[in-house]
Amino acid sequence: QVQLVQSGAEVKKPGASVKVSCKASGYTFTSYDINWVRQATGQGLEWMGWMNPNSGNTGYAQKFQGRVTMTRNTSISTAYMELSSLRSEDTAVYYCARAEDGDDAFDIWGQGTMVTVSS
Amino acid sequence: QSVLTQPPSASGTPGQRVTISCSGSSSNIGSNTVNWYQQLPGTAPKLLIYSNNQRPSGVPDRFSGSKSGTSASLAISGLQSEDEADYYCAAWDDSLNGHVVFGGGTKLTVL
């Protein structure tokens, strides 16, 4: 079945970086964009950016420009989101989500990865 | 402060019809389509409505969406206990080089 499986929970210190993976299966990885959305505990959804796995093209929310990098390894159908200079406010569940090329409807979501930033 | 405005809560009894509103501006809802997501407690969001009023395969026709101007609505008819969840509207926003914006979410309680 079509699914996105994310890497496990992470605990990081302020100032560090975190890299979350998102492995796709059940469909052609390069045919759909991968978006990243985060959600702090008890809060709403916040879009971080998108990546086209075929071209590698990316688009980031202005809030995360300079701190986020989205990449992929097409040989293993896996997308990555790396966030640097972590601060406590980055503590959240991070989701990857699939969308058709150029579309903004996220039809398949990963299970989420909890990232905790604490000294 | 979310770019799209939703009521924080809504409620209804089983069998009732409830609606959730989503208000935006000319740069988002006014010029792009609206999607709705349902998030059950402790789970990832699920696409409920796309392109204003389209249902993905498997979503019951009790759920419907509409859009007018810079506002959109999600309607749930024949309310069921399993509909108790958080609901989020979302749209592309043409400002700031383009980005996706979400509403703050509406917690639906089935009384």
Coordinates of C-alpha atoms in Angstrom, one line a residue:
Chain A
Q1 CA 0.0 0.0 0.0
V2 CA 1.0 3.6 -0.5
Q3 CA 2.8 4.9 2.6
L4 CA 5.4 7.2 4.0
V5 CA 7.4 5.9 7.0
Q6 CA 9.4 8.3 9.0
S7 CA 12.4 7.9 11.2
G8 CA 12.2 7.7 15.0
A9 CA 12.0 10.3 17.7
E10 CA 15.0 12.6 18.3
V11 CA 16.2 14.6 21.3
K12 CA 18.6 17.4 20.5
K13 CA 20.4 20.2 22.4
P14 CA 19.8 23.9 21.4
G15 CA 22.0 24.9 18.6
A16 CA 22.3 21.4 17.1
S17 CA 20.8 20.1 13.9
V18 CA 18.3 17.3 13.2
K19 CA 17.7 15.2 10.1
V20 CA 14.4 13.4 9.7
S21 CA 13.9 10.8 7.0
C22 CA 10.7 9.8 5.1
K23 CA 10.7 6.6 3.1
A24 CA 8.1 6.2 0.4
S25 CA 6.7 2.9 -0.8
G26 CA 3.8 1.7 -2.9
Y27 CA 4.2 4.4 -5.6
T28 CA 6.8 6.0 -7.8
F29 CA 8.8 8.2 -5.5
T30 CA 9.8 10.7 -8.2
S31 CA 6.2 11.3 -9.4
Y32 CA 5.0 13.3 -6.3
D33 CA 6.3 16.2 -4.3
I34 CA 7.2 15.7 -0.6
N35 CA 6.1 18.5 1.8
W36 CA 7.1 18.9 5.4
V37 CA 4.6 20.1 8.1
R38 CA 5.2 20.5 11.8
Q39 CA 2.9 20.6 14.8
A40 CA 3.9 21.7 18.3
T41 CA 2.1 20.0 21.1
G42 CA -1.5 21.2 21.3
Q43 CA -0.9 23.6 18.4
G44 CA -1.9 23.8 14.8
L45 CA -0.2 22.7 11.6
E46 CA 2.7 24.7 10.1
W47 CA 4.0 24.2 6.6
M48 CA 7.8 24.2 6.2
G49 CA 8.4 23.6 2.5
W50 CA 8.3 21.2 -0.4
M51 CA 10.7 19.2 -2.6
N52 CA 10.3 17.7 -6.0
P53 CA 12.1 14.3 -5.7
N54 CA 12.6 14.1 -9.5
S55 CA 14.4 17.4 -10.0
G56 CA 15.5 18.1 -6.4
N57 CA 13.9 21.5 -6.6
T58 CA 12.8 23.0 -3.3
G59 CA 10.7 25.8 -1.9
Y60 CA 10.9 26.8 1.7
A61 CA 8.6 28.9 4.0
Q62 CA 10.2 32.2 4.6
K63 CA 10.3 31.5 8.3
F64 CA 12.7 28.6 7.8
Q65 CA 14.8 30.0 5.0
G66 CA 18.5 29.5 5.9
R67 CA 17.8 26.9 8.5
V68 CA 16.0 24.1 6.6
T69 CA 17.3 21.8 3.9
M70 CA 15.2 19.3 2.0
T71 CA 17.0 16.6 0.1
R72 CA 16.4 13.1 -1.3
N73 CA 18.0 9.8 -2.3
T74 CA 16.0 8.4 -5.2
S75 CA 17.8 5.1 -5.1
I76 CA 16.1 4.3 -1.8
S77 CA 12.9 6.4 -2.3
T78 CA 13.7 8.5 0.8
A79 CA 13.3 12.2 1.5
Y80 CA 15.1 14.1 4.2
M81 CA 14.4 17.3 6.1
E82 CA 17.3 18.8 8.1
L83 CA 16.7 21.7 10.5
S84 CA 19.7 23.5 12.0
S85 CA 20.3 25.9 14.8
L86 CA 17.6 24.3 16.8
R87 CA 15.9 26.1 19.6
S88 CA 13.2 25.1 22.2
E89 CA 10.5 26.5 19.9
D90 CA 11.3 23.8 17.3
T91 CA 10.1 21.1 19.6
A92 CA 7.3 19.5 17.6
V93 CA 6.1 16.6 15.6
Y94 CA 7.4 16.8 12.1
Y95 CA 5.3 15.2 9.3
C96 CA 6.2 14.5 5.7
A97 CA 3.3 14.5 3.3
R98 CA 2.8 13.7 -0.4
A99 CA 1.3 15.9 -3.0
E100 CA 0.9 15.7 -6.8
D101 CA 3.6 17.7 -8.6
G102 CA 2.8 21.4 -8.1
D103 CA -0.3 20.7 -6.1
D104 CA -0.9 21.6 -2.4
A105 CA -3.4 18.8 -1.4
F106 CA -1.5 16.4 0.9
D107 CA -3.0 13.0 0.3
I108 CA -0.6 10.7 2.1
W109 CA 1.1 11.6 5.4
G110 CA 3.9 10.0 7.4
Q111 CA 3.3 8.9 10.9
G112 CA 5.2 11.9 12.3
T113 CA 8.6 12.2 14.1
M114 CA 8.8 13.8 17.5
V115 CA 11.8 16.2 17.8
T116 CA 12.5 17.5 21.3
V117 CA 14.9 20.4 21.8
S118 CA 16.1 20.6 25.3
S119 CA 19.3 21.4 27.2
Chain B
Q1 CA -1.8 33.8 14.8
S2 CA -2.9 31.7 11.8
V3 CA -3.3 33.3 8.3
L4 CA -6.6 31.4 7.9
T5 CA -9.2 32.0 10.6
Q6 CA -11.3 29.1 12.0
P7 CA -13.5 28.9 15.1
P8 CA -11.5 27.1 17.8
S9 CA -14.4 24.8 18.6
A10 CA -17.7 23.4 17.3
S11 CA -20.1 20.8 18.6
G12 CA -23.2 18.9 17.6
T13 CA -25.2 15.8 18.6
P14 CA -25.3 12.6 16.6
G15 CA -27.2 13.0 13.4
Q16 CA -27.0 16.7 13.3
R17 CA -25.4 18.8 10.6
V18 CA -22.5 21.1 11.6
T19 CA -20.4 23.6 9.6
I20 CA -16.9 24.9 10.2
S21 CA -15.9 28.2 8.6
C22 CA -12.5 29.3 7.3
S23 CA -11.8 32.9 6.5
G24 CA -8.8 34.1 4.4
S25 CA -7.9 36.9 2.0
S26 CA -7.4 37.6 -1.6
S27 CA -3.9 36.1 -1.7
N28 CA -4.9 32.7 -0.4
I29 CA -8.6 31.5 -0.5
G30 CA -9.6 34.4 -2.8
S31 CA -7.2 33.1 -5.6
N32 CA -6.5 29.4 -4.8
T33 CA -8.4 26.3 -3.9
V34 CA -9.0 25.1 -0.3
N35 CA -8.2 21.8 1.2
W36 CA -9.5 20.4 4.5
Y37 CA -7.8 17.9 6.8
Q38 CA -9.2 15.8 9.7
Q39 CA -6.9 14.9 12.5
L40 CA -8.0 12.3 15.0
P41 CA -6.4 12.4 18.4
G42 CA -2.8 11.2 18.3
T43 CA -2.7 10.6 14.6
A44 CA -1.4 12.3 11.5
P45 CA -3.8 14.5 9.5
K46 CA -5.9 13.0 6.8
L47 CA -7.0 14.7 3.6
L48 CA -10.8 15.2 3.8
I49 CA -11.6 17.6 1.0
Y50 CA -9.5 18.9 -1.8
S51 CA -10.0 21.6 -4.5
N52 CA -12.7 23.2 -2.5
N53 CA -15.3 20.5 -2.7
Q54 CA -13.8 17.2 -3.9
R55 CA -13.7 14.1 -1.7
P56 CA -10.8 11.6 -1.9
S57 CA -11.7 8.0 -2.4
G58 CA -13.0 6.5 0.8
V59 CA -14.3 9.8 2.4
P60 CA -18.0 9.5 3.1
D61 CA -20.3 11.9 1.3
R62 CA -21.4 13.2 4.7
F63 CA -18.5 15.5 4.3
S64 CA -18.7 18.4 1.9
G65 CA -16.8 21.6 1.2
S66 CA -17.6 24.9 -0.4
K67 CA -15.9 28.2 -1.2
S68 CA -17.2 31.7 -1.8
G69 CA -14.9 34.7 -2.3
T70 CA -12.3 34.7 0.5
S71 CA -14.1 32.2 2.7
A72 CA -14.7 28.4 2.7
S73 CA -16.8 26.0 4.7
L74 CA -16.8 22.4 5.7
A75 CA -20.1 20.7 6.4
I76 CA -20.6 17.4 8.1
S77 CA -24.1 15.9 8.0
G78 CA -25.4 12.9 9.9
L79 CA -22.8 13.6 12.6
Q80 CA -21.2 10.5 14.2
S81 CA -19.2 10.0 17.3
E82 CA -16.1 9.0 15.2
D83 CA -16.2 12.5 13.6
E84 CA -14.9 14.0 16.9
A85 CA -11.5 15.4 15.8
D86 CA -9.6 18.5 14.8
Y87 CA -10.3 20.0 11.4
Y88 CA -7.9 22.2 9.5
C89 CA -8.4 24.3 6.3
A90 CA -5.4 25.1 4.1
A91 CA -4.7 26.9 0.9
W92 CA -1.8 28.2 -1.1
D93 CA -0.9 31.8 -0.4
D94 CA 0.6 33.8 -3.3
S95 CA 2.5 36.2 -1.0
L96 CA 6.1 35.8 0.2
N97 CA 7.1 33.8 -2.9
G98 CA 4.2 31.4 -2.3
H99 CA 3.6 29.1 0.6
V100 CA 0.9 26.9 2.2
V101 CA -1.1 28.4 5.0
F102 CA -3.3 26.6 7.5
G103 CA -6.2 27.6 9.7
G104 CA -5.7 27.3 13.4
G105 CA -7.9 24.3 13.6
T106 CA -11.4 23.6 14.9
K107 CA -12.0 21.0 17.6
L108 CA -15.3 19.2 16.9
T109 CA -17.0 17.7 19.8
V110 CA -19.9 15.2 19.4
L111 CA -22.1 15.6 22.4

